Amino acid sequence: MYIEPTVKMEEVDGEELVKKFAEEMERMLGRKMKSVKRLAEAAEDADLYHEFNATLEFDYYNSMLINSVDKDGNAIELGGEFPLEENEHFNKLQVNTLQSDIQVPTNVYNKDPGILNGVYMSEALNDVFVDNFQKDPTLTWQYFGSATGFFRLYPGIAWTPDENGVVTFDCRNRNWYIQAATSPKDIIIVVDVSGSMKGLRLTIAKHTINTILDTLGENDFVNVIAYSDYVQYVEPCFKGTLVQADLDNREHFKLLVEELQVKGEGKVKKAMKESFKILNEAASLGQGSLCNQAIMLITDGAMEDYEEVFQEFNWPERRVRVFTYLIGREVTFADTVKWIACNNKGYYTHVSTLADVQENVMEYLHVLSRPMVINHDHDIIWTEAYMDSALFNTQAQSLLLMTSVAMPVFSKKKETLSHGILLGVVGTDVPLRELMRLAPRYKLGVHGYAFLNTNNGYILAHPDLRPLYKEGKKLKPKPNYNSVDLAEVEWEDTDETLRTAMVKGETGTLSLDVRATVEKGRRVMFLKNDYFYTTINETPFSLGMVLTRGHGEYIFIGNVSVREGLNDLMQPDVSIANEWTYCETDIDPHHRKLTQLQAVFRYLTGKEPDLECDEELLRQTLFDAVVTAPMEAYWTALMLNPSGMDEGVETAFLGTRSGLMRVTRYVGIEKRVAKKFLSPSDKENIFTMDHFPVWYRRAAEYPAGKFLYYIPKEDTRGRDYFLSAPPHTVVIVFLNKLHSNTKGRDYFLSTPTQIQSPWQPACLATASSDRQRAPLSRRCPEWHPIPYVVHYFCPGFTETHRE
């Protein structure tokens, strides 16, 4: 690594930096899109040369049955030996990276001729899966979701059913499948609630509505109308309009649908007129999806003269498709209901039981996909952020936010081109943490951060997006975790200037005075933030970046020799942020078990020259290791000198912008009060992907010469407190005894310091114990006078404290 022996301060160019980050993200996402395109081409070619065989017998690897044997020890049908081994890249799951396998929902017959032919045809994808993974080792799950219901997944895994042995996962219900299979759409759901719809019919109708709602996404618009003697909007506030089919609105509709009651006579004519008026008005005003429009009519029969409605509103163009769902076992009105659909470019289905709902609802997706198929529009789609806990039940999902890129697969056979046959959807997942690694924390400063949002204004990734909550010992996704609007997090943007610009995909800057919370919202810092934003080309995403005035405006850069830096970096008191990417360890399988510190050492010593490392971050880390080395010597001398350290000091530590930390423990783990402090599980107080340590952030904003008391909420039952000091290097001493009237609460005491002038922890310990007796300047005469306001810094230290 080239070393330029300089020390300098550089100004950070936010506009250039955000563009650089966006270009790197574009390249990364572009590789994923190329992989998906290769899958789509391979699937279409395989289908082109495959002849359907109704009597085909084919033994494939069923992910529910692999490695299963009968009572005699023989492999069961569709089982067979399928080698699995733990893989670091796939969340330490047991996988087979040489082969994909097949998942079939419980309600689909796994040896149906359509399934067997589709599985046989899609065997051609195995080689493409493996080749994609070799070309781009950062790829995660790759898959093909078939229109017939099976799901081919690479790498192959053993699928885990629920407690009843049932697999309800159906790839055709997933957002990535629905978005890729159809264009954006405006949907009016019209449901009959007349007296004849009582009992099971109403139950089936409600389930049908909910299933239709589940097929909609953020790019779709919807409303639900019920009719009997009169037209009734299930949500009166949405009267005469379309609303975005985001998660909040879909769930709201579901709650209201459950409250529907039957009464009166069914008069569909008024409801159909109202529906056409809504759709026509949306189209004329440029509202809604500006694409497909459809009415979903759910009824047990239609007796009115409805033809004039279609003549007035929909014929001859038939711009609005009408799909009809005949509910119940009675087929008296089947011809009438079928006529409505067939004469309005829709589809008719008969739903007689609850079990029929799922398959019958999915048929409308095939109809809406036909124009795309006929035109061969291979549109690539990106989903909103999600946690696919349903994908592998609880065993395989890691509760990480991800987005999926997907693409439709069409039949290219000449005899089917005019019919528009959708074969399925191919896709791959992109963990958002991997994407955000391309905007490294050290370049953004102590309070800086990057974030992503979609063209719908929803957050894709943001350090303040907390999608999980704790239920007992388990972490679970919050109900609406993936429909959090940017305005809800960047709430200082009261005019929504930032949100509007990013939704439009613009490039620009904005400055805001913000109140940033730390310690999980318990404390506030007043900052001046500069926002920089731009679009990520070929995606519906925009990237935002925040630099804080002061620490975010400049970066301090220094260089030392590799030999000198490594000598200090590999000392036992030194660690680096393992969540940061100093070296890319996920490309070569042999590197995946290396920690970041091990990877850095092997790269710099020439043992792993092929590692891809961040040269700028490595230079800064080596520099920080050398510059902070005197602190280790000083702390060690105090430990070896019996009179050098007062009783009660547990830990001395420091942190730097490069993610480097030095930690000296004065007390063994068995006697240490704060056992969790600075451990890997203590996310608040170590360097992570999302933030600098809380003591670092708070101390960095403190005036020079003042001490900061920090009270960790989780440790308030102990008798520990911390002393910290900014700015570039934060030095902290950990103590475990307080004056009796502190009521056992823990706190940090911090002050700005220079690394060349280590301060005396014994003096600080005395001062803090006598915190209400005298200013620190009297206890430490060699220091400059320091104003010391206990009530401002440490509200928990007196009887005025409130939990």
C-alpha positions in Angstrom: 0.0 0.0 0.0 1.4 3.4 -1.0 2.2 5.7 1.9 2.3 9.5 1.5 3.9 10.9 4.7 1.4 13.8 5.3 -1.0 15.0 7.8 -3.8 17.2 6.5 -7.4 18.4 7.0 -9.7 18.1 4.0 -13.1 19.6 3.5 -15.8 17.1 2.6 -17.6 17.8 -0.7 -21.1 16.5 0.1 -22.4 16.9 -3.5 -19.6 14.9 -5.0 -19.7 12.3 -2.2 -23.4 11.5 -2.5 -23.0 11.2 -6.3 -20.0 8.8 -5.8 -22.0 6.7 -3.3 -25.0 6.6 -5.7 -22.8 5.5 -8.6 -21.3 2.6 -6.5 -24.8 1.5 -5.5 -25.9 1.7 -9.1 -23.1 -0.6 -10.2 -23.9 -3.0 -7.4 -27.6 -3.1 -8.2 -26.8 -3.3 -11.9 -24.9 -6.6 -11.3 -28.1 -8.0 -9.6 -30.2 -6.9 -12.6 -27.8 -8.6 -15.0 -28.1 -11.9 -13.0 -31.9 -11.7 -13.1 -31.9 -11.0 -16.9 -29.7 -14.1 -17.5 -32.3 -16.2 -15.5 -35.2 -14.8 -17.5 -33.5 -15.5 -20.8 -32.6 -19.1 -19.8 -36.1 -19.8 -18.5 -37.7 -18.6 -21.8 -35.3 -20.5 -23.9 -35.9 -23.7 -21.9 -39.6 -23.3 -22.3 -39.3 -22.7 -26.1 -37.7 -26.1 -26.6 -39.9 -28.0 -24.1 -42.9 -29.9 -25.3 -45.6 -30.4 -22.7 -46.0 -34.1 -21.8 -49.2 -34.9 -19.9 -47.8 -38.3 -18.8 -44.3 -37.1 -17.8 -42.8 -38.8 -14.8 -40.0 -36.9 -13.2 -38.4 -37.2 -9.8 -37.2 -33.8 -8.5 -35.9 -32.6 -5.2 -38.8 -31.4 -3.1 -37.5 -29.1 -0.3 -40.0 -30.5 2.1 -38.9 -34.1 1.5 -35.2 -34.1 0.8 -33.0 -36.4 2.9 -36.2 -38.1 4.2 -36.4 -41.9 4.4 -39.2 -44.4 5.0 -39.4 -46.8 7.8 -37.1 -49.2 5.9 -34.4 -46.5 5.5 -35.1 -45.9 1.8 -35.4 -42.4 0.3 -39.0 -41.4 -0.1 -40.4 -40.2 -3.4 -39.4 -36.7 -4.3 -36.9 -36.9 -1.5 -33.5 -38.3 -2.2 -30.1 -37.5 -0.9 -29.5 -33.7 -1.1 -26.2 -32.7 0.6 -26.4 -29.6 2.8 -23.7 -27.7 4.7 -23.5 -24.5 6.7 -22.7 -21.4 4.8 -21.6 -18.1 6.3 -22.8 -16.1 3.3 -26.4 -17.5 3.8 -26.8 -16.6 7.5 -25.0 -19.8 8.5 -27.9 -21.9 7.1 -27.6 -25.5 5.8 -27.6 -25.0 2.0 -26.5 -26.7 -1.2 -24.7 -24.2 -3.4 -24.4 -26.7 -6.3 -28.1 -27.3 -6.7 -31.6 -25.7 -6.4 -34.6 -27.4 -5.1 -38.4 -27.1 -5.3 -41.0 -25.9 -2.9 -44.7 -26.6 -3.6 -47.5 -25.2 -1.4 -49.5 -27.8 0.5 -52.7 -26.9 -1.4 -51.0 -27.7 -4.8 -50.5 -31.3 -5.9 -46.8 -31.8 -6.2 -47.0 -34.3 -9.1 -49.6 -32.5 -11.1 -48.6 -32.6 -14.8 -48.3 -28.8 -15.0 -46.0 -28.9 -12.0 -43.8 -31.8 -13.3 -43.4 -30.2 -16.8 -42.6 -26.8 -15.3 -40.0 -28.3 -12.9 -38.5 -30.4 -15.7 -38.3 -27.3 -17.9 -36.8 -25.1 -15.2 -33.9 -27.6 -14.5 -32.0 -25.5 -17.0 -31.8 -22.7 -14.4 -29.5 -24.7 -12.2 -26.4 -23.9 -14.2 -27.4 -20.3 -14.5 -27.9 -20.0 -10.7 -24.4 -21.4 -10.1 -22.8 -19.3 -12.8 -24.4 -16.1 -11.5 -23.1 -16.8 -8.0 -19.6 -17.4 -9.3 -19.7 -14.1 -11.3 -21.1 -12.2 -8.3 -20.4 -13.9 -5.0 -22.3 -11.1 -3.2 -25.6 -12.6 -4.6 -27.9 -14.1 -2.1 -31.1 -16.1 -2.9 -32.0 -16.5 -6.5 -35.3 -18.0 -7.5 -38.0 -18.8 -10.1 -41.6 -18.5 -9.1 -43.8 -20.4 -11.5 -47.3 -19.4 -12.6 -48.4 -23.0 -11.7 -47.3 -22.5 -8.1 -43.9 -24.2 -7.6 -40.9 -22.2 -6.4 -37.4 -23.1 -7.5 -34.8 -21.7 -5.0 -31.0 -21.5 -5.1 -29.1 -22.5 -3.1 -31.3 -25.4 -2.2 -32.5 -25.7 1.4 -34.6 -28.0 3.6 -38.0 -26.1 3.9 -39.5 -25.9 7.3 -43.3 -26.3 7.6 -45.4 -24.8 10.3 -46.3 -26.6 13.5 -49.1 -28.4 11.6 -46.8 -29.6 8.9 -48.3 -27.2 6.4 -46.5 -24.9 4.0 -48.7 -21.9 3.1 -46.0 -20.0 1.3 -47.1 -19.4 -2.3 -44.6 -17.5 -4.4 -47.5 -16.1 -6.5 -48.7 -14.1 -3.5 -45.3 -12.4 -2.9 -45.0 -8.8 -3.7 -42.0 -9.3 -6.1 -44.1 -11.8 -8.1 -47.2 -9.6 -8.4 -45.3 -6.4 -9.2 -43.3 -8.2 -11.9 -46.3 -10.1 -13.4 -48.5 -7.0 -13.8 -48.3 -3.3 -14.4 -49.5 -0.7 -11.9 -53.3 -0.8 -11.6 -56.4 1.0 -10.3 -58.8 -1.4 -8.7 -62.4 -0.9 -7.5 -63.6 -3.9 -5.5 -67.5 -4.0 -5.7 -69.1 -6.5 -3.2 -72.7 -7.5 -3.0 -74.1 -7.3 0.6 -77.7 -8.0 -0.2 -79.7 -10.4 1.9 -78.9 -13.4 -0.3 -75.2 -13.1 0.6 -75.7 -14.1 4.2 -73.7 -16.9 6.0 -71.0 -18.7 4.2 -71.3 -16.6 1.1 -70.5 -13.4 3.0 -67.5 -15.2 4.6 -66.2 -16.3 1.2 -66.8 -12.8 -0.2 -64.8 -11.1 2.6 -62.0 -13.6 2.1 -62.0 -12.9 -1.6 -61.7 -9.1 -0.9 -58.8 -9.6 1.5 -57.0 -11.9 -1.0 -57.4 -9.3 -3.8 -56.1 -6.6 -1.4 -53.0 -8.9 -0.7 -52.2 -8.8 -4.4 -51.8 -5.0 -4.4 -48.7 -3.0 -3.8 -47.5 0.6 -3.3 -47.8 1.3 -7.1 -51.5 0.4 -7.2 -54.6 2.3 -6.2 -57.8 0.9 -4.8 -61.2 1.5 -3.2 -63.9 -0.8 -1.9 -67.6 -0.3 -2.5 -70.5 -2.4 -1.0 -74.0 -2.4 -2.5 -77.5 -3.6 -1.7 -80.4 -1.2 -2.1 -77.8 1.6 -2.2 -74.1 2.2 -2.7 -72.0 2.2 0.4 -68.2 3.1 0.6 -66.6 0.9 3.3 -64.6 3.9 4.2 -66.7 7.1 3.8 -63.6 9.3 3.9 -62.5 7.7 0.6 -65.7 8.5 -1.2 -65.4 9.1 -4.9 -61.6 8.6 -5.0 -58.7 6.1 -5.2 -56.2 5.7 -2.5 -52.7 4.2 -2.6 -52.7 0.5 -1.9 -50.0 0.7 0.7 -49.9 -1.6 3.7 -51.7 0.9 6.0 -54.6 1.4 3.6 -54.9 -2.3 2.8 -55.1 -3.3 6.4 -57.6 -0.5 7.1 -59.8 -1.8 4.4 -59.6 -5.3 5.8 -60.8 -4.2 9.2 -63.8 -2.4 7.7 -64.7 -5.3 5.4 -65.0 -7.5 8.5 -67.8 -5.3 9.7 -69.9 -5.6 6.6 -73.5 -6.9 7.2 -76.0 -8.2 4.7 -79.5 -6.6 4.1 -81.8 -5.5 1.3 -81.8 -6.2 -2.4 -78.7 -6.3 -4.6 -78.8 -3.5 -7.1 -75.5 -3.7 -9.0 -76.3 -1.0 -11.6 -75.7 1.9 -9.2 -72.5 0.4 -7.9 -71.1 -0.2 -11.3 -71.9 3.4 -12.4 -70.1 4.7 -9.3 -67.1 2.6 -10.0 -66.7 3.7 -13.6 -67.1 7.3 -12.5 -64.2 7.0 -10.1 -61.9 5.3 -12.6 -62.8 7.7 -15.5 -62.2 10.7 -13.3 -58.8 9.4 -12.1 -57.8 8.8 -15.7 -58.9 12.3 -16.9 -57.2 14.1 -14.0 -53.9 12.1 -14.4 -54.4 10.5 -11.0 -54.0 6.9 -9.8 -51.6 4.5 -11.5 -52.1 5.9 -15.0 -52.0 2.3 -16.3 -54.4 -0.7 -15.9 -57.9 -0.1 -14.6 -60.3 -2.9 -13.4 -63.5 -3.5 -11.4 -63.7 -6.7 -9.3 -67.4 -7.6 -8.9 -68.1 -10.1 -6.1 -71.7 -11.3 -6.1 -74.0 -14.3 -5.9 -75.9 -13.2 -8.9 -76.9 -10.2 -11.1 -80.5 -9.7 -12.1 -80.6 -6.0 -13.3 -80.3 -4.6 -16.8 -76.7 -3.6 -16.5 -75.8 -3.5 -20.2 -76.5 0.2 -20.6 -73.9 1.0 -17.9 -71.2 -0.6 -20.0 -72.5 1.1 -23.1 -72.3 4.5 -21.4 -69.0 4.1 -19.6 -66.8 1.3 -21.1 -67.8 0.4 -24.7 -66.5 0.3 -27.3 -62.9 0.9 -26.0 -63.4 -1.4 -23.0 -60.6 0.4 -21.3 -61.7 -0.8 -17.8 -61.6 -4.6 -17.4 -64.3 -6.2 -15.3 -63.5 -9.4 -13.3 -66.4 -11.3 -11.8 -66.5 -13.7 -8.9 -69.6 -15.8 -8.5 -69.9 -16.7 -4.8 -71.6 -19.9 -3.5 -72.6 -23.2 -5.0 -75.7 -21.8 -6.8 -75.0 -21.4 -10.6 -78.3 -20.0 -11.7 -76.7 -16.6 -12.6 -73.4 -18.1 -13.9 -74.1 -17.2 -17.5 -75.0 -13.6 -16.6 -72.0 -13.0 -14.4 -69.7 -14.6 -17.0 -71.2 -12.4 -19.7 -70.2 -9.3 -17.7 -66.6 -10.4 -17.5 -66.2 -11.7 -21.1 -67.7 -8.5 -22.6 -65.4 -6.3 -20.7 -62.0 -8.0 -21.3 -62.1 -9.6 -17.9 -62.2 -13.0 -16.4 -65.0 -15.0 -14.7 -64.5 -17.4 -11.8 -66.8 -19.4 -9.6 -65.9 -19.5 -6.0 -67.9 -22.1 -4.1 -65.7 -22.7 -1.0 -63.1 -20.9 1.0 -60.4 -23.2 -0.4 -61.2 -22.0 -4.0 -60.5 -18.3 -3.2 -56.7 -18.3 -3.5 -56.4 -19.9 -6.9 -59.3 -18.1 -8.4 -58.2 -14.7 -7.4 -54.7 -15.2 -8.9 -56.3 -15.7 -12.3 -56.8 -11.9 -12.8 -53.0 -11.4 -12.6 -52.6 -13.6 -15.7 -55.2 -11.5 -17.6 -53.5 -8.2 -16.6 -50.1 -9.5 -17.6 -51.2 -10.4 -21.2 -50.5 -7.0 -22.8 -47.0 -7.2 -21.2 -46.5 -10.7 -22.6 -47.8 -9.9 -26.1 -45.6 -6.8 -26.2 -42.7 -8.7 -24.5 -42.2 -6.0 -22.0 -39.5 -7.3 -19.7 -39.8 -4.6 -17.1 -37.5 -5.0 -14.1 -39.1 -4.2 -10.8 -37.7 -3.4 -7.4 -39.8 -4.0 -4.2 -40.1 -1.9 -1.1 -38.1 -3.0 1.9 -39.4 -6.1 3.6 -38.5 -8.9 6.0 -39.5 -12.2 4.4 -40.2 -14.1 7.6 -42.7 -16.3 5.7 -40.1 -17.4 3.2 -38.4 -19.9 5.4 -40.5 -19.8 8.5 -38.4 -18.9 11.5 -35.4 -21.1 10.8 -33.9 -19.3 7.8 -34.9 -15.7 7.9 -32.5 -13.4 9.6 -34.8 -10.4 10.3 -32.8 -8.2 8.0 -34.4 -5.7 5.7 -34.1 -6.5 2.0 -35.3 -5.5 -1.4 -36.0 -7.8 -4.3 -35.3 -7.3 -8.0 -37.6 -9.4 -10.3 -38.5 -9.9 -13.9 -41.3 -11.6 -15.7 -40.8 -14.8 -17.8 -43.0 -15.2 -20.9 -43.6 -18.0 -23.4 -41.9 -17.3 -26.7 -43.6 -20.2 -28.6 -45.2 -18.9 -31.7 -48.5 -20.7 -31.1 -48.9 -18.9 -27.7 -47.6 -15.4 -28.5 -51.1 -14.1 -29.3 -52.5 -15.5 -26.0 -49.9 -14.0 -23.8 -48.7 -16.8 -21.5 -46.9 -15.8 -18.3 -44.6 -18.6 -17.2 -43.5 -17.0 -13.9 -41.1 -14.6 -12.4 -37.4 -14.8 -11.7 -35.7 -12.7 -9.0 -33.0 -12.3 -6.4 -32.8 -10.6 -3.0 -30.5 -7.7 -2.0 -29.9 -7.1 1.8 -30.1 -3.4 2.4 -27.2 -3.6 4.9 -24.9 -4.6 2.1 -26.1 -1.7 0.0 -25.6 0.8 2.8 -22.0 -0.5 3.3 -21.2 1.5 0.1 -21.7 4.7 2.1 -19.2 4.0 4.9 -19.6 5.7 8.3 -16.1 7.1 8.6 -16.6 9.4 5.6 -19.7 10.9 7.1 -18.5 11.9 10.5 -19.8 11.3 14.0 -23.4 12.4 13.3 -23.5 11.9 9.6 -25.5 9.1 7.9 -26.9 8.0 4.6 -30.5 6.8 3.8 -32.5 5.4 0.9 -36.1 5.9 0.0 -38.5 4.9 -2.8 -40.3 6.9 -5.4 -43.4 6.5 -3.2 -41.7 8.4 -0.4 -41.2 5.3 1.8 -38.0 4.7 3.6 -35.9 1.8 2.3 -33.0 2.2 4.7 -32.4 4.8 7.5 -30.5 4.6 10.8 -33.6 5.8 12.6 -35.8 3.2 11.0 -36.4 0.6 13.8 -38.5 -2.1 12.2 -38.4 -4.6 15.1 -39.9 -4.8 18.5 -39.3 -7.3 21.3 -42.0 -9.8 22.3 -40.6 -11.8 25.2 -37.2 -12.9 24.0 -38.1 -12.8 20.3 -37.7 -9.9 17.9 -40.6 -9.4 15.6 -41.3 -6.9 12.7 -43.6 -4.0 13.6 -46.9 -4.1 11.7 -46.2 -1.2 9.3 -42.4 -1.3 9.3 -42.0 -1.0 5.5 -44.5 1.8 5.0 -42.7 4.5 7.1 -42.7 7.8 5.1 -39.5 9.8 4.9 -41.4 12.8 6.5 -42.0 10.7 9.6 -38.3 10.3 10.3 -36.9 13.5 8.8 -39.7 15.4 10.5 -37.8 18.7 10.7 -38.5 18.9 6.9 -41.9 20.5 7.7 -42.4 21.7 4.1 -41.5 18.3 2.8 -39.0 19.9 0.5 -36.6 17.1 0.9 -39.2 14.4 0.5 -40.7 15.9 -2.6 -37.3 16.3 -4.3 -36.3 12.8 -3.6 -39.6 11.3 -4.7 -39.1 13.1 -8.0 -35.6 11.7 -8.3 -34.0 15.1 -8.2 -30.4 16.0 -7.2 -29.8 18.8 -4.8 -29.0 20.1 -1.3 -30.9 21.3 1.7 -29.9 22.7 5.2 -32.0 22.1 8.3 -31.7 22.8 12.0 -32.5 19.5 13.6 -33.0 18.0 17.0 -31.3 14.6 16.9 -32.2 12.1 19.6 -29.7 9.7 21.3 -30.1 7.1 24.0 -33.3 5.8 22.3 -34.9 9.2 22.3 -34.2 10.1 25.9 -31.8 13.0 25.1 -31.7 15.6 22.3 -28.8 17.2 20.5 -29.2 20.4 18.5 -27.4 20.1 15.1 -27.2 22.0 11.8 -27.4 19.3 9.1 -26.6 19.6 5.4 -28.6 17.2 3.3 -27.4 16.0 -0.1 -29.5 13.8 -2.3 -29.6 12.2 -5.8 -31.3 9.4 -7.7 -29.9 5.9 -8.3 -30.2 5.4 -12.0 -32.2 2.4 -13.3 -33.9 2.0 -10.0 -36.9 3.6 -8.2 -34.6 4.6 -5.3 -33.0 7.9 -4.2 -30.0 8.2 -1.9 -29.8 10.9 0.8 -26.8 11.8 2.8 -26.4 14.0 5.9 -23.3 15.9 7.0 -23.4 17.8 10.3 -21.8 21.3 10.4 -18.6 21.0 12.3 -17.6 17.4 12.5 -19.1 16.5 9.2 -17.6 19.3 7.2 -13.9 18.1 7.5 -12.0 14.9 7.7 -8.5 14.7 9.3 -6.1 12.5 7.3 -2.7 11.2 8.3 -0.4 8.5 7.1 2.2 6.3 8.8 4.2 3.4 7.5 2.4 0.0 7.3 5.0 -1.6 9.6 4.7 1.0 12.3 0.9 1.1 12.0 0.5 -2.7 12.1 2.7 -3.0 15.2 0.3 -0.7 17.1 -2.8 -2.0 15.5 -2.2 -5.6 16.6 -1.8 -4.8 20.3 -4.3 -6.7 22.6 -6.1 -3.5 23.7 -7.0 -2.5 20.1 -10.2 -3.5 18.2 -11.9 -2.1 15.1 -15.5 -1.9 14.1 -16.4 -5.4 12.9 -19.6 -4.2 11.3 -17.7 -1.9 9.0 -16.0 -3.0 5.8 -12.3 -2.5 6.1 -11.8 -5.5 3.8 -14.5 -7.3 1.8 -14.6 -10.8 3.3 -17.8 -12.0 1.6 -16.4 -12.4 -2.0 -14.1 -15.4 -1.5 -15.6 -18.2 0.6 -12.2 -18.7 2.3 -12.4 -15.2 3.8 -15.9 -15.4 5.3 -14.7 -16.7 8.6 -12.2 -13.9 9.1 -12.9 -11.0 11.4 -12.3 -7.5 10.0 -9.1 -7.2 12.1 -7.8 -10.6 10.8 -8.6 -9.6 7.2 -6.7 -6.3 7.6 -3.7 -8.0 9.0 -3.6 -10.7 6.3 -3.9 -8.1 3.6 -1.3 -5.7 4.9 1.2 -8.5 5.5 0.8 -9.8 2.0 -0.8 -13.1 3.1 -4.1 -12.3 1.3 -3.2 -9.8 -1.5 -6.4 -10.5 -3.4 -8.6 -9.1 -0.6 -10.5 -6.0 -1.7 -9.9 -3.4 1.0 -10.7 0.3 1.6 -7.3 1.8 1.3 -8.4 5.2 2.6 -9.9 3.6 5.8 -6.9 1.4 6.3 -4.5 4.4 6.2 -6.6 6.3 8.7 -6.9 3.2 11.0 -3.1 2.7 11.0 -2.6 6.4 11.7 -5.0 6.3 14.6 -3.3 3.2 16.0 0.1 5.0 16.1 -1.2 8.3 17.4 -3.2 6.7 20.2 -0.5 4.2 21.2 0.8 6.5 24.0 -2.5 6.1 25.8 -2.1 2.4 26.1 1.4 2.9 27.6 0.0 5.5 30.0 -2.9 3.3 31.1 -0.7 0.3 31.5 1.7 2.3 33.7 -1.2 3.3 35.9 -2.2 -0.3 36.2 1.3 -1.4 37.2 1.7 1.4 39.7 -0.2 0.5 42.9 -0.8 4.1 43.8 -1.5 5.2 40.2 -5.2 4.3 40.1 -8.0 4.8 42.6 -10.1 1.9 43.6 -13.3 1.7 41.6 -11.9 2.5 38.1 -13.0 -0.4 35.9 -12.2 0.5 32.3 -10.3 3.1 30.4 -11.0 3.4 26.7 -11.0 5.6 23.6 -12.4 5.7 20.1 -11.5 7.3 16.8 -13.3 8.2 13.6 -11.8 5.2 11.8 -13.7 2.9 14.2 -10.6 2.0 16.2 -11.0 1.5 19.9 -8.5 1.0 22.7 -9.8 -0.6 25.9 -7.9 -1.2 29.1 -9.6 -3.2 31.8 -8.5 -2.6 35.4 -10.9 -5.1 36.9 -11.5 -8.8 36.0 -14.8 -9.8 34.5 -15.8 -11.5 37.7 -15.5 -8.2 39.7 -16.7 -5.9 36.9 -20.0 -4.2 37.6 -20.7 -3.3 34.0 -20.1 -6.7 32.4 -22.0 -5.8 29.2 -20.3 -2.5 28.6 -18.3 -2.4 25.3 -19.2 -6.0 24.6 -20.4 -6.9 21.0 -24.0 -7.0 22.4 -23.7 -3.4 23.7 -24.7 -1.8 20.4 -25.2 1.6 21.9 -21.6 1.9 23.0 -19.7 0.5 20.1 -19.2 1.4 16.5 -21.9 -0.1 14.3 -23.2 0.2 10.8 -25.8 2.7 12.0 -24.0 4.9 14.4 -20.9 5.9 16.4 -21.0 5.0 20.1 -23.4 7.1 22.1 -20.7 8.4 24.4 -18.7 9.5 21.3 -21.6 11.3 19.8 -22.6 13.2 23.0 -19.0 14.0 23.9 -18.3 15.3 20.4 -20.9 18.0 20.8 -19.7 19.1 24.3 -17.8 22.4 24.8 -14.1 22.0 25.4 -13.3 21.7 29.1 -16.7 20.5 30.3 -17.6 17.1 31.6 -20.5 15.0 30.4 -22.3 12.6 32.6 -24.0 9.8 30.7 -26.5 7.5 32.4 -27.1 4.3 30.4 -30.7 3.3 30.9 -30.0 -0.4 30.9 -27.5 -0.2 33.7 -29.3 2.1 36.2 -29.5 -0.6 38.9 -25.7 -0.7 39.2 -23.3 1.8 40.7 -21.2 2.5 37.6 -20.4 5.7 35.7 -18.1 6.7 32.9 -15.8 9.6 32.2 -15.4 10.6 28.6 -13.5 13.3 26.6 -13.8 14.4 23.0 -13.2 15.6 20.2 -11.3 13.6 17.5 -10.2 11.0 20.0 -12.6 10.2 22.9 -10.9 9.1 26.0 -13.1 7.6 28.8 -12.5 6.1 32.2 -15.0 3.8 33.7 -15.7 3.9 37.4 -18.0 1.8 39.6 -18.5 3.8 42.8 -20.4 7.0 43.5 -21.3 9.2 46.4 -24.2 7.5 48.4 -26.8 10.1 47.3 -26.5 9.1 43.6 -29.0 6.3 44.3 -26.9 3.7 42.3 -27.3 5.3 38.9 -24.7 5.0 36.2 -23.2 7.9 34.3 -20.5 9.1 31.9 -18.4 12.1 32.6 -16.7 13.5 29.5 -14.5 16.4 28.5 -12.6 17.4 25.4 -8.9 16.4 25.6 -5.9 16.1 23.3 -4.3 12.7 22.9 -0.8 14.2 23.6 -1.9 15.2 27.1 -3.5 12.3 28.9 -5.5 13.4 31.9 -5.4 11.9 35.3 -8.2 9.4 36.0 -7.6 9.4 39.7 -8.1 13.1 39.9 -11.4 12.8 37.9 -12.5 10.0 40.2 -12.0 12.3 43.2 -13.8 15.2 41.5 -16.8 13.1 40.5 -17.2 11.6 44.0 -17.2 15.2 45.4 -19.3 16.5 42.5 -21.4 18.8 44.7 -18.6 20.1 46.9 -16.4 22.0 44.6 -15.7 22.8 40.9 -13.2 20.5 39.2 -10.7 23.3 39.0 -10.3 23.3 42.8 -9.8 19.5 42.9 -7.4 19.5 39.9 -5.4 22.8 40.1 -3.3 22.0 37.1 -6.5 22.3 34.9 -8.1 25.5 33.6 -11.3 26.5 35.5 -14.3 24.5 34.3 -17.9 25.5 34.9 -19.6 22.4 36.3 -23.4 22.3 36.2 -24.6 19.0 37.6 -28.3 19.5 37.1 -27.9 20.3 33.4 -25.5 17.4 32.6 -26.9 14.8 35.0 -30.6 15.2 35.7 -30.7 11.9 37.5 -28.2 12.8 40.3 -30.6 14.7 42.6 -34.0 14.2 44.0 -35.4 16.1 41.0 -34.7 13.0 38.8 -37.6 11.5 36.9 -37.4 8.0 35.3 
